Coordinates of C-alpha atoms and ligand atoms in Angstrom, one line a residue:
M1 CA -4.3 -28.8 -9.7
V2 CA -7.6 -27.0 -10.5
M3 CA -9.8 -29.1 -12.7
V4 CA -11.0 -27.4 -15.9
Q5 CA -14.8 -27.4 -15.8
H6 CA -15.6 -25.2 -18.7
R7 CA -13.7 -23.6 -21.6
A8 CA -14.3 -20.1 -22.6
P9 CA -16.4 -19.6 -25.7
K10 CA -14.3 -18.9 -28.8
A11 CA -13.2 -15.2 -28.8
P12 CA -14.0 -12.9 -31.8
R13 CA -11.2 -12.1 -34.1
S14 CA -10.7 -8.6 -32.6
A15 CA -10.5 -9.9 -29.0
V16 CA -7.3 -9.8 -27.1
E17 CA -6.1 -13.3 -26.8
R18 CA -2.3 -13.4 -26.1
I19 CA -1.0 -11.5 -23.2
V20 CA 2.7 -11.4 -22.2
I21 CA 3.7 -10.2 -18.8
V22 CA 7.4 -9.2 -18.2
G23 CA 8.5 -9.5 -14.5
G24 CA 8.0 -12.1 -11.8
G25 CA 7.7 -9.8 -8.7
T26 CA 4.4 -9.2 -6.9
S27 CA 3.1 -7.1 -9.8
G28 CA 3.8 -9.7 -12.4
W29 CA 2.4 -12.7 -10.5
L30 CA -0.6 -10.7 -9.1
S31 CA -1.3 -9.6 -12.7
A32 CA -1.1 -13.2 -14.0
A33 CA -3.3 -14.5 -11.2
F34 CA -5.8 -11.6 -11.6
L35 CA -6.0 -11.9 -15.4
S36 CA -6.5 -15.6 -15.3
H37 CA -9.5 -15.1 -13.0
M38 CA -10.8 -12.0 -14.6
C39 CA -14.2 -13.0 -15.9
G40 CA -14.8 -15.7 -13.4
P41 CA -14.0 -19.5 -13.4
D42 CA -15.8 -20.1 -16.7
M43 CA -13.3 -18.0 -18.5
L44 CA -10.5 -20.3 -17.8
G45 CA -8.3 -20.5 -20.9
R46 CA -9.9 -17.3 -22.3
F47 CA -6.4 -15.7 -22.5
D48 CA -3.1 -17.3 -23.5
I49 CA -0.9 -15.7 -20.8
T50 CA 2.9 -16.0 -20.7
L51 CA 5.0 -14.5 -17.9
V52 CA 8.7 -14.0 -18.5
E53 CA 11.0 -13.3 -15.6
S54 CA 14.8 -13.1 -15.2
Q55 CA 16.5 -15.0 -12.4
D56 CA 19.6 -12.8 -12.8
I57 CA 17.5 -9.7 -12.0
G58 CA 15.9 -10.2 -8.6
N59 CA 12.6 -8.8 -7.3
I60 CA 12.7 -5.7 -5.2
G61 CA 12.3 -8.0 -2.1
V62 CA 10.2 -5.7 0.1
G63 CA 6.5 -4.7 0.1
E64 CA 5.1 -6.6 3.1
A65 CA 2.4 -4.3 4.5
T66 CA -0.9 -3.7 2.8
I67 CA -4.2 -1.9 3.0
P68 CA -7.7 -3.5 3.3
T69 CA -8.3 -3.7 -0.5
L70 CA -6.1 -6.7 -0.6
R71 CA -8.8 -8.8 1.0
K72 CA -11.0 -8.4 -2.1
T73 CA -8.1 -9.1 -4.4
L74 CA -7.2 -12.3 -2.7
Q75 CA -10.8 -13.5 -3.1
K76 CA -10.7 -12.5 -6.7
V77 CA -7.7 -14.7 -7.4
G78 CA -9.3 -17.6 -5.7
L79 CA -7.4 -17.8 -2.4
T80 CA -8.8 -18.7 0.9
E81 CA -7.7 -16.5 3.8
S82 CA -6.3 -19.5 5.8
D83 CA -4.3 -20.6 2.7
F84 CA -2.9 -17.0 2.5
F85 CA -2.0 -16.9 6.2
R86 CA -0.4 -20.4 6.1
H87 CA 1.6 -20.0 2.9
C88 CA 2.7 -16.4 3.4
N89 CA 3.5 -16.2 7.1
A90 CA 1.0 -13.4 7.2
S91 CA -0.3 -11.5 10.1
F92 CA -3.1 -8.9 10.7
K93 CA -2.7 -5.2 10.3
L94 CA -5.2 -2.9 12.0
G95 CA -3.4 0.3 10.9
I96 CA -0.2 2.2 11.5
K97 CA 1.2 3.5 14.7
F98 CA 3.2 6.7 14.1
V99 CA 6.0 7.4 16.7
D100 CA 8.0 10.6 17.0
W101 CA 6.5 12.3 13.9
H102 CA 5.4 15.4 15.5
R103 CA 8.2 16.3 17.9
K104 CA 11.8 15.5 18.3
P105 CA 12.2 12.4 20.6
G106 CA 12.8 13.2 24.2
D107 CA 11.0 16.5 24.0
G108 CA 8.3 16.0 26.6
A109 CA 5.5 13.4 26.5
E110 CA 5.4 10.3 24.2
D111 CA 4.7 11.3 20.7
V112 CA 2.3 8.7 19.3
F113 CA -0.7 8.8 16.9
W114 CA -2.5 6.2 14.8
N115 CA -3.9 5.9 11.3
P116 CA -6.2 2.9 11.8
F117 CA -8.4 1.3 9.2
G118 CA -11.5 2.5 11.0
T119 CA -14.0 5.0 9.8
L120 CA -15.1 8.0 12.0
P121 CA -18.7 8.5 13.0
T122 CA -20.7 11.6 12.2
A123 CA -23.8 13.2 13.9
W124 CA -26.2 14.9 11.5
S125 CA -23.3 14.8 9.0
I126 CA -21.1 16.7 11.4
P127 CA -17.7 14.9 11.6
A128 CA -16.8 13.5 15.0
M129 CA -13.6 15.5 15.2
N130 CA -15.6 18.7 15.8
F131 CA -17.2 17.2 19.0
W132 CA -13.9 16.0 20.2
L133 CA -12.3 19.4 19.7
A134 CA -15.2 21.0 21.5
S135 CA -15.5 18.5 24.4
F136 CA -11.9 17.3 25.0
P137 CA -9.5 20.2 24.6
G138 CA -6.0 19.3 25.6
E139 CA -6.5 15.5 25.2
S140 CA -3.8 13.5 23.3
P141 CA -4.1 12.3 19.7
E142 CA -4.4 8.7 21.0
H143 CA -7.5 9.7 23.0
F144 CA -9.2 10.6 19.7
T145 CA -8.6 7.3 18.0
D146 CA -9.3 5.4 21.3
L147 CA -12.6 7.3 21.6
F148 CA -13.9 6.9 18.1
T149 CA -12.5 3.6 16.8
A150 CA -12.2 0.0 18.1
H151 CA -9.0 -0.5 16.3
T152 CA -6.5 1.0 18.8
A153 CA -8.0 -1.0 21.6
L154 CA -7.7 -4.2 19.6
A155 CA -4.1 -3.2 18.6
K156 CA -3.0 -2.5 22.1
A157 CA -4.5 -5.8 23.3
M158 CA -2.6 -7.7 20.5
K159 CA -5.9 -9.0 19.2
A160 CA -6.8 -10.2 15.8
P161 CA -9.8 -8.4 14.2
K162 CA -11.7 -11.7 14.1
A163 CA -14.0 -13.6 16.4
A164 CA -13.6 -17.4 16.7
D165 CA -16.5 -17.9 14.2
S166 CA -15.6 -15.1 11.7
K167 CA -15.7 -16.3 8.1
D168 CA -12.8 -15.9 5.6
F169 CA -12.1 -12.3 4.8
D170 CA -14.6 -11.1 7.3
G171 CA -13.8 -9.4 10.6
L172 CA -15.1 -7.5 13.6
V173 CA -13.5 -4.3 12.1
A174 CA -11.8 -3.4 8.8
Y175 CA -8.2 -4.8 8.5
A176 CA -5.4 -5.6 6.2
Y177 CA -2.3 -7.9 6.3
H178 CA 1.4 -8.1 6.6
M179 CA 2.9 -10.9 4.6
D180 CA 6.2 -12.3 3.4
T181 CA 6.7 -10.9 -0.1
H182 CA 8.7 -13.9 -1.5
L183 CA 6.2 -16.4 -0.2
F184 CA 3.3 -14.3 -1.5
G185 CA 4.9 -14.2 -5.0
R186 CA 5.3 -18.0 -4.9
L187 CA 1.7 -18.6 -3.9
L188 CA 0.4 -16.3 -6.6
R189 CA 2.7 -18.1 -9.1
E190 CA 1.3 -21.5 -8.1
R191 CA -2.2 -20.3 -8.5
A192 CA -1.7 -18.5 -11.8
M193 CA 0.1 -21.5 -13.2
E194 CA -2.7 -23.8 -12.1
R195 CA -4.9 -21.5 -14.2
G196 CA -2.8 -22.1 -17.3
V197 CA -0.3 -19.2 -17.1
K198 CA 3.0 -20.2 -18.8
R199 CA 6.3 -19.2 -17.2
I200 CA 9.5 -18.5 -19.1
L201 CA 12.8 -18.0 -17.1
D202 CA 14.8 -15.8 -19.4
K203 CA 15.9 -12.2 -19.8
V204 CA 14.2 -9.7 -22.2
V205 CA 17.1 -8.1 -24.2
A206 CA 15.2 -6.1 -26.8
V207 CA 11.8 -4.5 -27.3
E208 CA 10.9 -4.3 -31.0
R209 CA 8.3 -1.8 -32.2
D210 CA 6.3 -1.6 -35.4
D211 CA 5.9 1.5 -37.5
R212 CA 3.0 2.7 -35.3
G213 CA 5.2 2.6 -32.2
W214 CA 3.4 -0.5 -30.8
I215 CA 5.4 -3.3 -29.3
E216 CA 5.7 -6.0 -32.0
R217 CA 7.8 -8.6 -30.1
L218 CA 10.2 -9.1 -27.3
R219 CA 13.6 -10.7 -27.9
L220 CA 14.9 -13.0 -25.1
Q221 CA 18.5 -13.8 -24.3
E222 CA 18.2 -17.4 -25.2
G223 CA 16.9 -16.5 -28.7
Q224 CA 13.2 -16.8 -28.3
A225 CA 10.8 -14.0 -29.6
L226 CA 7.5 -13.3 -27.9
S227 CA 4.7 -11.5 -29.6
A228 CA 1.3 -10.7 -28.0
D229 CA -1.8 -8.6 -28.4
L230 CA -1.2 -6.9 -25.0
F231 CA 2.1 -6.5 -23.1
I232 CA 2.1 -5.9 -19.4
D233 CA 5.2 -4.3 -18.0
C234 CA 5.9 -5.5 -14.5
S235 CA 9.7 -5.1 -14.7
G236 CA 10.0 -2.9 -11.7
F237 CA 11.9 0.4 -11.6
R238 CA 13.6 -0.6 -14.9
S239 CA 10.3 -0.2 -16.7
L240 CA 11.7 -2.2 -19.6
L241 CA 8.7 -1.9 -21.9
L242 CA 7.0 1.3 -21.1
Q243 CA 9.7 3.7 -20.2
Q244 CA 12.6 2.1 -22.1
G245 CA 10.9 0.4 -25.0
L246 CA 8.2 3.0 -25.7
E247 CA 10.1 6.0 -24.3
E248 CA 7.3 7.1 -22.0
P249 CA 8.8 9.9 -19.8
F250 CA 9.0 9.6 -16.0
H251 CA 8.0 12.5 -13.8
S252 CA 9.9 12.5 -10.5
F253 CA 8.2 13.5 -7.2
E254 CA 11.6 14.2 -5.6
D255 CA 10.6 17.8 -4.8
S256 CA 7.4 16.6 -3.0
L257 CA 8.7 13.5 -1.3
L258 CA 12.4 13.7 -0.2
C259 CA 13.1 10.1 0.6
D260 CA 14.9 8.2 -2.2
S261 CA 16.6 5.3 -0.5
A262 CA 15.9 2.4 1.9
I263 CA 17.6 -0.2 4.0
A264 CA 15.7 -3.4 4.9
I265 CA 16.7 -5.8 7.7
S266 CA 14.8 -8.9 9.0
Q267 CA 15.3 -10.3 12.5
P268 CA 14.3 -13.6 14.0
W269 CA 11.7 -13.4 16.8
P270 CA 12.9 -14.3 20.3
E271 CA 12.2 -18.0 21.0
H272 CA 9.4 -17.5 23.5
R273 CA 7.2 -14.7 22.4
A274 CA 3.9 -14.2 24.2
A275 CA 2.1 -11.9 21.8
M276 CA 2.4 -10.2 18.4
R277 CA 1.5 -6.7 17.3
P278 CA -1.3 -6.6 14.8
Y279 CA -0.2 -3.3 13.3
T280 CA 2.7 -1.6 11.4
T281 CA 4.9 0.9 13.3
A282 CA 6.4 3.9 11.5
T283 CA 9.0 5.7 13.6
A284 CA 10.4 9.0 12.5
M285 CA 14.2 9.1 12.3
D286 CA 16.8 11.8 11.7
H287 CA 16.6 11.6 7.9
G288 CA 13.4 9.7 7.2
W289 CA 11.4 7.0 9.0
A290 CA 11.6 3.3 9.9
W291 CA 9.0 0.6 9.4
N292 CA 8.4 -2.4 11.6
I293 CA 6.3 -5.1 10.2
P294 CA 5.6 -8.1 12.4
L295 CA 5.3 -11.2 10.3
Y296 CA 4.6 -14.6 11.8
S297 CA 8.0 -15.9 11.0
R298 CA 10.2 -12.8 11.4
E299 CA 10.3 -9.1 12.2
A300 CA 10.7 -7.1 9.1
S301 CA 12.2 -3.6 9.5
G302 CA 13.4 -0.9 7.2
Y303 CA 14.6 2.7 7.1
V304 CA 13.4 4.9 4.3
Y305 CA 15.7 8.0 4.1
S306 CA 16.8 10.8 2.0
A307 CA 20.3 10.3 0.5
K308 CA 20.5 14.1 0.1
H309 CA 20.6 14.3 3.9
T310 CA 22.7 11.3 5.0
D311 CA 24.7 8.6 3.4
A312 CA 24.0 4.8 3.3
E313 CA 26.6 4.0 6.0
Q314 CA 25.4 6.6 8.5
A315 CA 21.8 5.6 7.8
E316 CA 22.6 2.0 8.5
T317 CA 24.3 2.9 11.7
E318 CA 21.3 5.0 12.8
F319 CA 18.9 2.2 11.8
R320 CA 20.8 -0.6 13.5
R321 CA 20.8 1.4 16.7
L322 CA 17.0 1.7 16.6
I323 CA 16.5 -2.0 16.1
G324 CA 19.2 -3.1 18.5
D325 CA 21.5 -4.8 15.9
E326 CA 24.6 -2.6 16.2
E327 CA 26.8 -5.7 15.7
G328 CA 25.3 -6.4 12.3
R329 CA 24.0 -9.9 13.1
N330 CA 21.4 -9.6 10.3
P331 CA 22.3 -8.6 6.7
A332 CA 21.0 -5.3 5.3
L333 CA 19.5 -4.9 1.9
H334 CA 20.1 -1.4 0.4
I335 CA 17.6 -0.1 -2.1
K336 CA 17.4 3.0 -4.3
M337 CA 13.8 4.2 -4.8
K338 CA 12.5 6.1 -7.8
T339 CA 9.5 8.2 -6.6
G340 CA 7.2 9.6 -9.3
R341 CA 5.0 8.4 -12.1
V342 CA 4.5 8.3 -15.9
D343 CA 1.7 10.2 -17.6
H344 CA 0.6 7.2 -19.7
F345 CA 0.5 4.0 -17.8
W346 CA -1.2 2.5 -20.8
K347 CA 0.4 3.3 -24.2
N348 CA -0.7 1.6 -27.4
N349 CA -0.5 -2.2 -26.6
C350 CA 1.5 -1.8 -23.4
L351 CA 0.4 -1.3 -19.8
A352 CA 2.7 -0.7 -16.8
I353 CA 1.6 -2.3 -13.6
G354 CA 3.5 -1.7 -10.3
L355 CA 6.8 0.0 -10.0
S356 CA 7.3 0.2 -13.8
G357 CA 4.5 2.8 -13.9
G358 CA 5.3 4.7 -10.7
F359 CA 6.0 4.6 -7.0
I360 CA 5.1 6.6 -4.0
E361 CA 7.3 5.9 -1.0
P362 CA 5.9 3.2 1.3
L363 CA 4.8 5.2 4.4
E364 CA 1.2 4.2 3.9
S365 CA 1.9 0.8 2.3
T366 CA 0.4 1.7 -1.1
G367 CA 2.7 -0.1 -3.5
I368 CA 0.7 -3.3 -3.8
Y369 CA -2.5 -1.2 -3.7
M370 CA -1.3 0.5 -6.9
V371 CA -1.0 -2.9 -8.5
E372 CA -4.5 -3.8 -7.4
A373 CA -5.8 -0.5 -8.7
G374 CA -4.1 -0.9 -12.1
L375 CA -5.6 -4.3 -12.5
R376 CA -9.1 -3.2 -11.4
E377 CA -9.0 -0.3 -13.9
L378 CA -7.8 -2.7 -16.6
E379 CA -10.8 -5.0 -15.8
Q380 CA -13.1 -2.0 -16.2
Y381 CA -11.6 -0.8 -19.4
F382 CA -10.4 -4.0 -20.9
P383 CA -9.7 -3.4 -24.6
D384 CA -9.9 -5.4 -27.8
K385 CA -7.0 -5.4 -30.2
V386 CA -7.9 -1.9 -31.4
M387 CA -6.8 -0.5 -28.0
S388 CA -9.3 2.4 -28.1
P389 CA -7.7 5.7 -27.2
H390 CA -10.8 6.5 -25.1
L391 CA -10.2 3.5 -22.9
Q392 CA -6.6 4.5 -22.6
Q393 CA -7.4 8.1 -21.7
L394 CA -9.7 7.1 -18.9
Y395 CA -7.4 4.5 -17.6
N396 CA -4.5 6.9 -17.6
R397 CA -6.5 9.7 -16.0
H398 CA -7.7 7.5 -13.2
M399 CA -4.2 6.1 -12.5
R400 CA -2.6 9.6 -12.5
F401 CA -5.3 10.7 -10.0
I402 CA -4.6 7.7 -7.7
Y403 CA -0.9 8.3 -7.7
D404 CA -1.2 12.1 -7.3
Q405 CA -3.7 11.8 -4.4
T406 CA -1.5 9.3 -2.7
K407 CA 1.5 11.6 -3.1
D408 CA -0.4 14.4 -1.5
F409 CA -1.5 12.3 1.4
I410 CA 2.1 11.1 2.1
G411 CA 3.2 14.7 1.7
Y412 CA 0.7 15.8 4.4
H413 CA 2.5 13.5 6.9
Y414 CA 5.7 15.4 6.4
C415 CA 4.6 19.0 5.9
M416 CA 2.4 19.0 9.0
S417 CA 5.3 17.8 11.3
E418 CA 6.7 20.5 13.7
R419 CA 10.1 18.7 13.8
E420 CA 13.0 21.1 13.1
D421 CA 15.8 19.1 14.7
T422 CA 17.6 18.0 11.5
A423 CA 18.0 19.5 8.0
F424 CA 15.7 16.7 6.7
W425 CA 12.8 17.8 8.9
R426 CA 13.4 21.5 8.3
D427 CA 13.4 20.9 4.5
N428 CA 10.1 18.9 4.8
R429 CA 8.5 21.6 6.9
H430 CA 9.6 24.6 4.8
G431 CA 10.8 23.3 1.4
L432 CA 8.4 20.7 0.1
K433 CA 6.6 21.3 -3.2
I434 CA 2.9 21.1 -2.5
S435 CA 0.4 20.5 -5.2
D436 CA -2.5 23.0 -5.8
D437 CA -5.0 20.4 -4.6
L438 CA -3.2 19.8 -1.3
R439 CA -2.6 23.5 -0.9
F440 CA -6.3 24.1 -1.2
L441 CA -7.1 21.5 1.4
L442 CA -4.4 22.8 3.8
D443 CA -6.0 26.3 3.5
L444 CA -9.5 25.0 3.8
W445 CA -8.7 23.0 6.9
R446 CA -7.6 26.1 8.7
T447 CA -11.2 26.8 9.4
K448 CA -12.9 23.4 9.3
V449 CA -12.0 19.7 9.9
P450 CA -12.0 17.3 6.9
S451 CA -15.4 16.0 5.8
A452 CA -16.6 13.7 3.1
T453 CA -17.3 16.3 0.4
D454 CA -14.1 18.3 0.6
F455 CA -12.5 16.2 -2.2
T456 CA -13.1 13.0 -4.1
P457 CA -11.1 10.4 -2.3
R458 CA -9.8 7.3 -4.1
V459 CA -7.5 5.8 -1.6
F460 CA -7.4 7.8 1.6
S461 CA -10.6 9.4 2.9
Q462 CA -11.4 12.4 5.0
D463 CA -11.1 10.1 8.0
H464 CA -7.5 9.3 7.3
Y465 CA -6.7 13.0 7.0
S466 CA -8.5 13.5 10.3
F467 CA -6.4 10.9 12.1
L468 CA -3.3 12.7 10.8
M469 CA -4.6 16.1 11.5
V470 CA -5.2 15.2 15.1
G471 CA -1.8 13.4 15.2
H472 CA -0.1 16.5 14.2
R473 CA -2.3 18.8 16.3
A474 CA -3.0 20.6 13.1
W475 CA -6.7 21.2 13.7
P476 CA -8.2 24.6 13.0
K477 CA -6.8 27.2 15.4
V478 CA -9.9 29.4 15.0
R479 CA -13.3 28.2 16.2
P480 CA -14.9 26.3 13.2
P481 CA -18.2 27.9 12.2
V482 CA -19.9 24.4 12.4
F483 CA -19.6 24.6 16.2
D484 CA -22.6 27.0 16.1
L485 CA -24.7 24.2 14.6
M486 CA -23.7 21.5 17.0
N487 CA -25.5 20.0 19.9
P488 CA -22.5 19.3 22.2
E489 CA -24.4 16.3 23.7
D490 CA -24.1 14.5 20.3
G491 CA -20.4 14.1 20.9
A492 CA -21.0 12.2 24.1
R493 CA -23.7 10.1 22.3
L494 CA -21.3 9.2 19.5
A495 CA -18.6 8.2 22.0
E496 CA -21.2 6.1 23.9
I497 CA -22.3 4.3 20.7
I498 CA -18.7 3.5 19.8
G499 CA -17.9 2.6 23.4
R500 CA -20.8 0.1 23.5
R501 CA -19.6 -1.4 20.2
K502 CA -16.0 -1.7 21.6
R503 CA -17.3 -3.4 24.7
E504 CA -19.0 -6.0 22.5
I505 CA -16.1 -6.5 20.1
L506 CA -13.1 -6.7 22.5
P507 CA -14.1 -9.9 24.4
K508 CA -15.0 -11.6 21.1
A509 CA -11.8 -10.7 19.4
I510 CA -9.2 -13.6 19.5
D511 CA -5.6 -13.3 20.4
Q512 CA -3.6 -12.8 17.2
L513 CA -0.6 -15.0 18.0
A514 CA -2.8 -17.8 19.3
W515 CA -4.9 -17.6 16.1
L516 CA -1.8 -17.7 13.9
R517 CA -0.4 -20.6 15.7
S518 CA -3.6 -22.5 15.2
V519 CA -3.5 -21.7 11.5
H520 CA 0.0 -23.0 11.3
G521 CA -0.8 -26.1 13.4
G522 CA 1.5 -24.8 16.1
E523 CA 4.5 -24.4 13.8
S524 CA 6.2 -21.2 12.4
R525 CA 6.9 -21.6 8.7
L526 CA 10.2 -19.9 7.9
A527 CA 10.6 -17.6 4.9
G528 CA 11.7 -19.3 1.8
Ligands
FAD1 C1 11.7 0.3 0.3 C2 10.4 -0.1 -0.2 C3 9.4 -0.6 0.7 C4 8.1 -1.0 0.2 N1 7.2 -1.3 1.1 C5 5.9 -1.6 0.7 C6 4.9 -2.0 1.5 O1 5.1 -2.1 2.8 N2 3.7 -2.2 1.0 C7 3.4 -2.2 -0.3 O2 2.3 -2.4 -0.7 N3 4.4 -1.9 -1.2 C8 5.6 -1.6 -0.7 N4 6.6 -1.3 -1.6 C9 6.4 -1.4 -3.0 C10 6.4 -2.9 -3.4 O3 7.6 -3.5 -3.1 C11 6.2 -3.1 -4.9 O4 5.1 -2.3 -5.3 C12 5.9 -4.5 -5.3 O5 6.9 -5.4 -4.7 C13 5.8 -4.7 -6.7 O6 7.1 -4.7 -7.3 P1 7.2 -5.0 -8.9 O7 6.7 -6.4 -9.1 O8 6.6 -4.0 -9.7 O9 8.8 -5.0 -9.2 P2 10.0 -6.0 -8.8 O10 9.7 -6.7 -7.5 O11 11.2 -5.2 -8.9 O12 9.9 -7.1 -9.9 C14 10.5 -6.8 -11.2 C15 10.5 -8.1 -12.0 O13 10.9 -7.8 -13.3 C16 11.9 -8.8 -13.7 N5 12.7 -8.2 -14.8 C17 13.3 -7.0 -14.8 N6 14.0 -6.8 -16.0 C18 13.8 -7.9 -16.7 C19 14.2 -8.4 -18.0 N7 15.1 -7.7 -18.7 N8 13.8 -9.6 -18.4 C20 13.0 -10.4 -17.6 N9 12.5 -10.0 -16.4 C21 13.0 -8.8 -16.0 C22 12.7 -9.1 -12.5 O14 13.3 -10.3 -12.6 C23 11.6 -9.1 -11.4 O15 11.0 -10.4 -11.4 C24 7.9 -0.9 -1.2 C25 8.9 -0.6 -2.0 C26 10.1 -0.1 -1.6 C27 11.2 0.3 -2.5

């Protein structure tokens, strides 16, 4: 139990005091933990927070790979990194290895590229990719990431991004995590409840509105009524409060992102494993792609596919073949996905956080990031009971931007592929709806490589586009004008600087499995 040191000063009459969160998935408990830590430890008790979740309606049960922003969020909610690793069977993620995305498998050389969490260097503001194109024509995409980041070397050596003396949340290079979603939810719940968050196990059966269209109260199955100043909808794809209760329309992205279904299967590790991959793998399949997420306790895999191009049974057969479980030893969870977003994530006194506001398919592990982004925006624009329309406008504008940019970035993975071997890949190559913003970038990048000022990135930067552009060999086919300004020797200098750094980092970096075993005291905690 955390001891209460201080109580928040009495809030003015107009201040938001009572918050009700609906939903006990990652969004719900992360929101509860975040809000109870929002203004620092002295604000303990500032809000009266109640979370209601239904045991009849489960959580989505997936969402186990993250991006580096989670490190800050974990700190924000008062967790130590070792607590997180120990309680969530977590592992390190240095980036994503993409397999078979460019060409049909079996068509020539191995088809692999990486999207690591590294940043690319520049020389006189000229992006590294230009020097690589000029100096290493014909090299593989892996050569590019190997040359300019330390991430792939660490990943291939199965190393953690940490030295023996690295502090919590600090590493030799940027990193994120894989974690067991159920255990993560449990840990967040414990921490939020230690901070005074109340939990009700019941089902919301009605959302009652007042004459302004604001939520007045929620009716629960057992008869209780809950009122609040602010309602947070974390009810998942159901979007019980925002889309159902307040009738906020949902805009589907199905024309831009074709995958709408998923299958998840977890497998036990072999008894004597010698190493563990510190990265996610995304393997292109006939009708979508498959994830592999190595957790400390189990290997989590899934197949994200388009139900317009195959059915659930065929998809499961194709997927089990990939993971070597044709006999069906491990149960499969089938999931329908709703890709798209609302326009107003915040409407009146209701805010949707997580799947209830929108979802982009999980190729770049952005689901939990969207929750983090929603909470950080809320912290910036936290309202009083008036719920200023200006705060709402900015919040909604920023959230739309984050979702739309992420949709474009995921769309880029598909539309740049040269695969034509199934209807799914042909439809991606020739039939995707591309936004004006992405269309502009695609046209721009016919004559130059991505650089920092080409757009205003919120989630994925020009470097991430560069890793993908190289992966798909989609670099400018004409000589970029910037080549005239370059000193070719700067490319070798950049590579030498990075090479030196890599030579320093690699021997310091510790073996991931050995580190995890030490965190767990030699034991593997099994998923709850
Ligand atoms: C196939 C797939 C793979 C994914 N992979 C990743 C990934 O690798 N990385 C990542 O960051 N994200 C990923 N995501 C997204 C991630 O799973 C979600 O963003 C995250 O789990 C948050 O979900 P949620 O809490 O919003 O919804 P849910 O987990 O669905 O929770 C909804 C909650 O609402 C409650 N509820 C619903 N109705 C009621 C009611 N009437 N009364 C009371 N309670 C109610 C339920 O009981 C539940 O607790 C993935 C998603 C999918 C579909």
